[in-house]
Amino acid sequence: MAVSGFEGFEKRLELHFSGDDPKNVGSLGLGLRLLDFESLQQVLHAVQCTVVSAVANQHFDAYVLSESSLFVYPTKIIIKTCGTTQLLKSIPPLLRLASLDRGLTLVSCRYTRGNFIFPSAQPFPYTNFHNEVVYLEESLPATLCYRKANVMPSKTPSHAWHVFTASTQNTTCRVGEEDNDGGLFTLEICMTELDRNLARNFFLRPSAKYDGDSAGKEMTAITGISEINPRALICDFAFDPCGYSMNGIDGDRHSTIHVTPEDGYSYASFECVGSVYDDRDDVVRVLKKVVQIFRPATMSVSTTCASHEVWTRVTGALEPLGLKCRSCAVDEFPAAGNVVYQTFVDHRSTENNNK
Amino acid sequence: MSEEKVIGCHSVAAWTEHLEKSHVSKKLIVVDFTATWCGPCRFIAPIFAELARKNPEVTFLKVDVDELKTVSEEWGVEAMPTFLFLKEGKVVDKVVGAKKDELQLKVAKHATVDEPATAGDPATASA
């Protein structure tokens, strides 16, 4: 294990807003998408990252950042940042912009992260989850009075899922999404100790001139990432000398992958949105593809707002691939609903480690 | 076309006129299909304008997908921004998304080459 290196594990923040103006909310509302780009840049500056590439469709805007991703929906924002970024510093300016520019108020907030590989390299408040929760509590308006924080454990000491949610309503359903059909769930996957040969795909090939867009496109194609969801339009970027990020847009659903391929602290994350009304095998297909692309020794899968049977399919998909379920924790959170946190270990790597 | 900036096409007639002119002049046209509600379009707009200033030999057009819905549908625009590179009315290249590097490289490539590149560079062809 390297003494220090790049922190792959992301911090993730999801904010939901509501308002009365039909220009902002409802099926035709544009809300947060109308925030001017300079304002967004200021928010990202506070977090310590920048936009490297972006794409949009009718439903939402997707940005690849120097450290992970930003998604802007009319009444929802998701920011995911890795390294030593200051993610929670985005909350005060975002709340201010949403309120002053768009007349939108916050109705729910969800903050999640795994265990950092290099915890001592993190700045305050990310050195201790308790401090992060205090920071969150102080940043949120008092109207979000239903709050809960928990560190969901696993049997692997290096893995734990940190969750904080807050909501204006004492409901486990997502507030502000009543007009959607519901049934949506989010999968957040963290993978460590990637297969070395596969991780090499995420290093730039020696070439005359570096171009993050074309190199990213090439990685998307050769690794099979483009096949995870063939319907999705992919916005990808390769970093110099290694590392990769992509956002997928498919209708109103996003997906995202971030890879830190360096040996000793290799890490990849995958996130996507699904619906319980989808073909039951969709999740299985997606998980299989993701595992085949990275072949991680350890993997955690966190499923949010799912009906009970979605996460049972996760185990069913991963065990035939040699990933054994080591732990499963379930907890209920305001606005987020059930969060199920499962960890998996590759059989073969466990054998190797025990030798 | 002495104007060195991005030209907005606000009617189908204006769009058709630009296309027809390029048949005669054989100049490269780069079209930015954009939307007022698209954040990534606002991110790339100053870069596109800068390219337009630096490449007076190329025609840079802007089409709002809501304003000229039929045009954007006809040209298969689904994501914003989409940049189409046209020569003599034919698409010679395309950039989907606000991709700064790719856009700059492709403008440089097609602005100087007279024959439409068919094979493309290996990175683009493999994607």
Short mmCIF file of C-alpha atoms in Angstrom, two decimals, chain A residues 125-295:
data_model
loop_
_atom_site.label_atom_id
_atom_site.label_comp_id
_atom_site.label_asym_id
_atom_site.label_seq_id
_atom_site.Cartn_x
_atom_site.Cartn_y
_atom_site.Cartn_z
CA PRO A 125 -14.26 18.50 8.29
CA TYR A 126 -13.71 15.29 6.28
CA THR A 127 -11.25 13.90 8.82
CA ASN A 128 -14.13 12.70 10.94
CA PHE A 129 -17.73 11.95 9.94
CA HIS A 130 -19.00 13.58 13.11
CA ASN A 131 -17.47 16.87 11.96
CA GLU A 132 -19.03 16.50 8.53
CA VAL A 133 -22.44 16.01 10.14
CA VAL A 134 -21.97 19.11 12.31
CA TYR A 135 -20.98 21.09 9.21
CA LEU A 136 -24.04 19.80 7.33
CA GLU A 137 -26.39 20.51 10.24
CA GLU A 138 -25.13 24.08 10.41
CA SER A 139 -25.37 24.62 6.64
CA LEU A 140 -28.96 23.43 6.26
CA PRO A 141 -32.06 25.53 6.92
CA ALA A 142 -34.08 24.68 10.03
CA THR A 143 -37.03 23.65 7.82
CA LEU A 144 -35.19 20.41 7.11
CA CYS A 145 -35.99 19.19 10.59
CA TYR A 146 -36.01 15.44 9.96
CA ARG A 147 -32.37 14.45 10.06
CA LYS A 148 -30.37 11.30 10.48
CA ALA A 149 -26.72 10.30 10.27
CA ASN A 150 -25.28 6.81 10.42
CA VAL A 151 -22.13 4.94 9.53
CA MET A 152 -23.25 1.64 8.06
CA PRO A 153 -20.66 -1.02 8.86
CA SER A 154 -19.32 -3.99 6.96
CA LYS A 155 -17.25 -7.00 7.93
CA THR A 156 -14.35 -5.50 5.98
CA PRO A 157 -12.82 -2.92 8.33
CA SER A 158 -11.71 -0.69 5.45
CA HIS A 159 -15.28 -0.37 4.18
CA ALA A 160 -18.13 1.56 5.75
CA TRP A 161 -20.89 3.67 4.24
CA HIS A 162 -21.40 7.12 5.73
CA VAL A 163 -24.90 8.49 5.23
CA PHE A 164 -26.53 11.74 6.28
CA THR A 165 -29.99 12.78 5.12
CA ALA A 166 -32.30 15.65 6.02
CA SER A 167 -35.80 16.45 4.88
CA THR A 168 -38.63 18.91 5.41
CA GLN A 169 -41.05 16.01 5.64
CA ASN A 170 -41.14 12.92 7.76
CA THR A 171 -41.40 10.64 4.78
CA THR A 172 -39.12 7.98 3.44
CA CYS A 173 -40.08 8.81 -0.15
CA ARG A 174 -38.12 11.40 -2.03
CA VAL A 175 -39.66 14.78 -1.43
CA GLY A 176 -40.22 16.91 -4.51
CA GLU A 177 -40.47 13.98 -6.88
CA GLU A 178 -44.16 13.27 -6.45
CA ASP A 179 -44.79 13.95 -10.12
CA ASN A 180 -42.35 11.23 -11.08
CA ASP A 181 -43.57 7.68 -11.17
CA GLY A 182 -41.47 6.92 -8.09
CA GLY A 183 -39.82 3.54 -8.12
CA LEU A 184 -36.44 5.10 -8.86
CA PHE A 185 -33.37 3.88 -7.03
CA THR A 186 -29.71 4.89 -7.08
CA LEU A 187 -26.84 2.42 -7.15
CA GLU A 188 -23.51 3.67 -5.84
CA ILE A 189 -20.65 1.23 -6.34
CA CYS A 190 -17.11 1.61 -4.99
CA MET A 191 -14.40 -0.76 -6.19
CA THR A 192 -10.86 -1.13 -4.89
CA GLU A 193 -7.80 -3.20 -5.86
CA LEU A 194 -8.70 -3.30 -9.53
CA ASP A 195 -7.23 -5.97 -11.77
CA ARG A 196 -3.80 -4.60 -12.75
CA ASN A 197 -4.07 -5.44 -16.42
CA LEU A 198 -7.52 -3.92 -16.70
CA ALA A 199 -6.45 -0.82 -14.76
CA ARG A 200 -3.74 -0.22 -17.38
CA ASN A 201 -6.51 0.63 -19.86
CA PHE A 202 -6.94 3.88 -17.94
CA PHE A 203 -3.39 5.12 -18.51
CA LEU A 204 -2.69 7.34 -21.53
CA ARG A 205 -0.80 5.69 -24.33
CA PRO A 206 2.40 7.50 -25.20
CA SER A 207 1.42 9.76 -28.06
CA ALA A 208 2.55 13.01 -29.58
CA LYS A 209 -0.17 15.21 -28.18
CA TYR A 210 -2.48 14.85 -25.21
CA ASP A 211 -6.16 15.39 -25.87
CA GLY A 212 -8.41 14.39 -22.97
CA ASP A 213 -11.53 14.13 -25.13
CA SER A 214 -10.21 11.69 -27.75
CA ALA A 215 -8.23 9.67 -25.20
CA GLY A 216 -11.37 9.40 -23.07
CA LYS A 217 -13.41 8.28 -26.05
CA GLU A 218 -10.86 5.59 -26.80
CA MET A 219 -10.94 4.30 -23.21
CA THR A 220 -14.76 4.21 -23.26
CA ALA A 221 -14.62 2.03 -26.37
CA ILE A 222 -11.77 -0.40 -25.56
CA THR A 223 -12.81 -1.09 -21.96
CA GLY A 224 -16.43 -1.92 -22.81
CA ILE A 225 -17.80 1.02 -20.81
CA SER A 226 -19.83 2.01 -23.88
CA GLU A 227 -21.67 -1.31 -23.63
CA ILE A 228 -22.90 -0.91 -20.03
CA ASN A 229 -25.90 1.06 -21.30
CA PRO A 230 -25.82 1.18 -25.11
CA ARG A 231 -28.69 3.70 -25.10
CA ALA A 232 -26.74 6.27 -23.07
CA LEU A 233 -24.89 9.15 -24.64
CA ILE A 234 -21.46 9.28 -23.03
CA CYS A 235 -19.42 12.34 -22.19
CA ASP A 236 -15.94 11.08 -21.30
CA PHE A 237 -12.54 12.47 -20.42
CA ALA A 238 -9.07 10.96 -19.85
CA PHE A 239 -6.64 12.66 -17.49
CA ASP A 240 -2.89 13.05 -17.91
CA PRO A 241 -1.05 10.74 -17.20
CA CYS A 242 -3.87 8.47 -16.01
CA GLY A 243 -7.42 8.45 -14.72
CA TYR A 244 -10.78 8.56 -16.43
CA SER A 245 -14.22 10.05 -15.90
CA MET A 246 -17.46 9.69 -17.76
CA ASN A 247 -21.09 10.75 -17.47
CA GLY A 248 -23.84 8.87 -19.28
CA ILE A 249 -27.16 10.52 -20.14
CA ASP A 250 -30.15 8.38 -21.03
CA GLY A 251 -33.45 10.27 -20.95
CA ASP A 252 -33.88 11.57 -17.41
CA ARG A 253 -31.35 9.14 -15.93
CA HIS A 254 -27.66 9.69 -15.35
CA SER A 255 -24.79 7.30 -14.85
CA THR A 256 -21.18 8.05 -14.00
CA ILE A 257 -17.81 6.31 -13.74
CA HIS A 258 -14.56 7.57 -12.23
CA VAL A 259 -11.30 5.67 -12.26
CA THR A 260 -8.05 6.16 -10.33
CA PRO A 261 -5.97 3.32 -11.80
CA GLU A 262 -2.65 3.69 -9.97
CA ASP A 263 -1.37 0.49 -8.42
CA GLY A 264 -1.47 0.44 -4.62
CA TYR A 265 -4.59 2.62 -4.36
CA SER A 266 -6.54 1.77 -7.48
CA TYR A 267 -10.20 2.69 -7.29
CA ALA A 268 -13.22 2.89 -9.56
CA SER A 269 -16.74 4.04 -8.89
CA PHE A 270 -19.92 3.45 -10.81
CA GLU A 271 -23.26 5.11 -10.19
CA CYS A 272 -26.53 4.77 -12.02
CA VAL A 273 -30.25 5.30 -11.60
CA GLY A 274 -32.74 2.51 -12.18
CA SER A 275 -36.43 1.94 -11.71
CA VAL A 276 -38.23 -0.97 -10.13
CA TYR A 277 -40.41 -0.92 -13.25
CA ASP A 278 -37.42 -1.72 -15.50
CA ASP A 279 -36.75 -5.19 -16.81
CA ARG A 280 -35.70 -7.16 -13.75
CA ASP A 281 -32.52 -8.31 -15.47
CA ASP A 282 -31.29 -4.78 -16.28
CA VAL A 283 -29.50 -4.39 -12.93
CA VAL A 284 -27.94 -7.81 -13.29
CA ARG A 285 -26.62 -7.03 -16.77
CA VAL A 286 -25.21 -3.68 -15.65
CA LEU A 287 -23.46 -5.14 -12.60
CA LYS A 288 -21.91 -7.94 -14.63
CA LYS A 289 -20.52 -5.52 -17.21
CA VAL A 290 -19.10 -3.26 -14.51
CA VAL A 291 -17.35 -6.14 -12.75
CA GLN A 292 -15.89 -7.40 -16.03
CA ILE A 293 -14.44 -3.96 -16.80
CA PHE A 294 -12.59 -3.59 -13.45
CA ARG A 295 -12.37 -7.03 -11.78
#
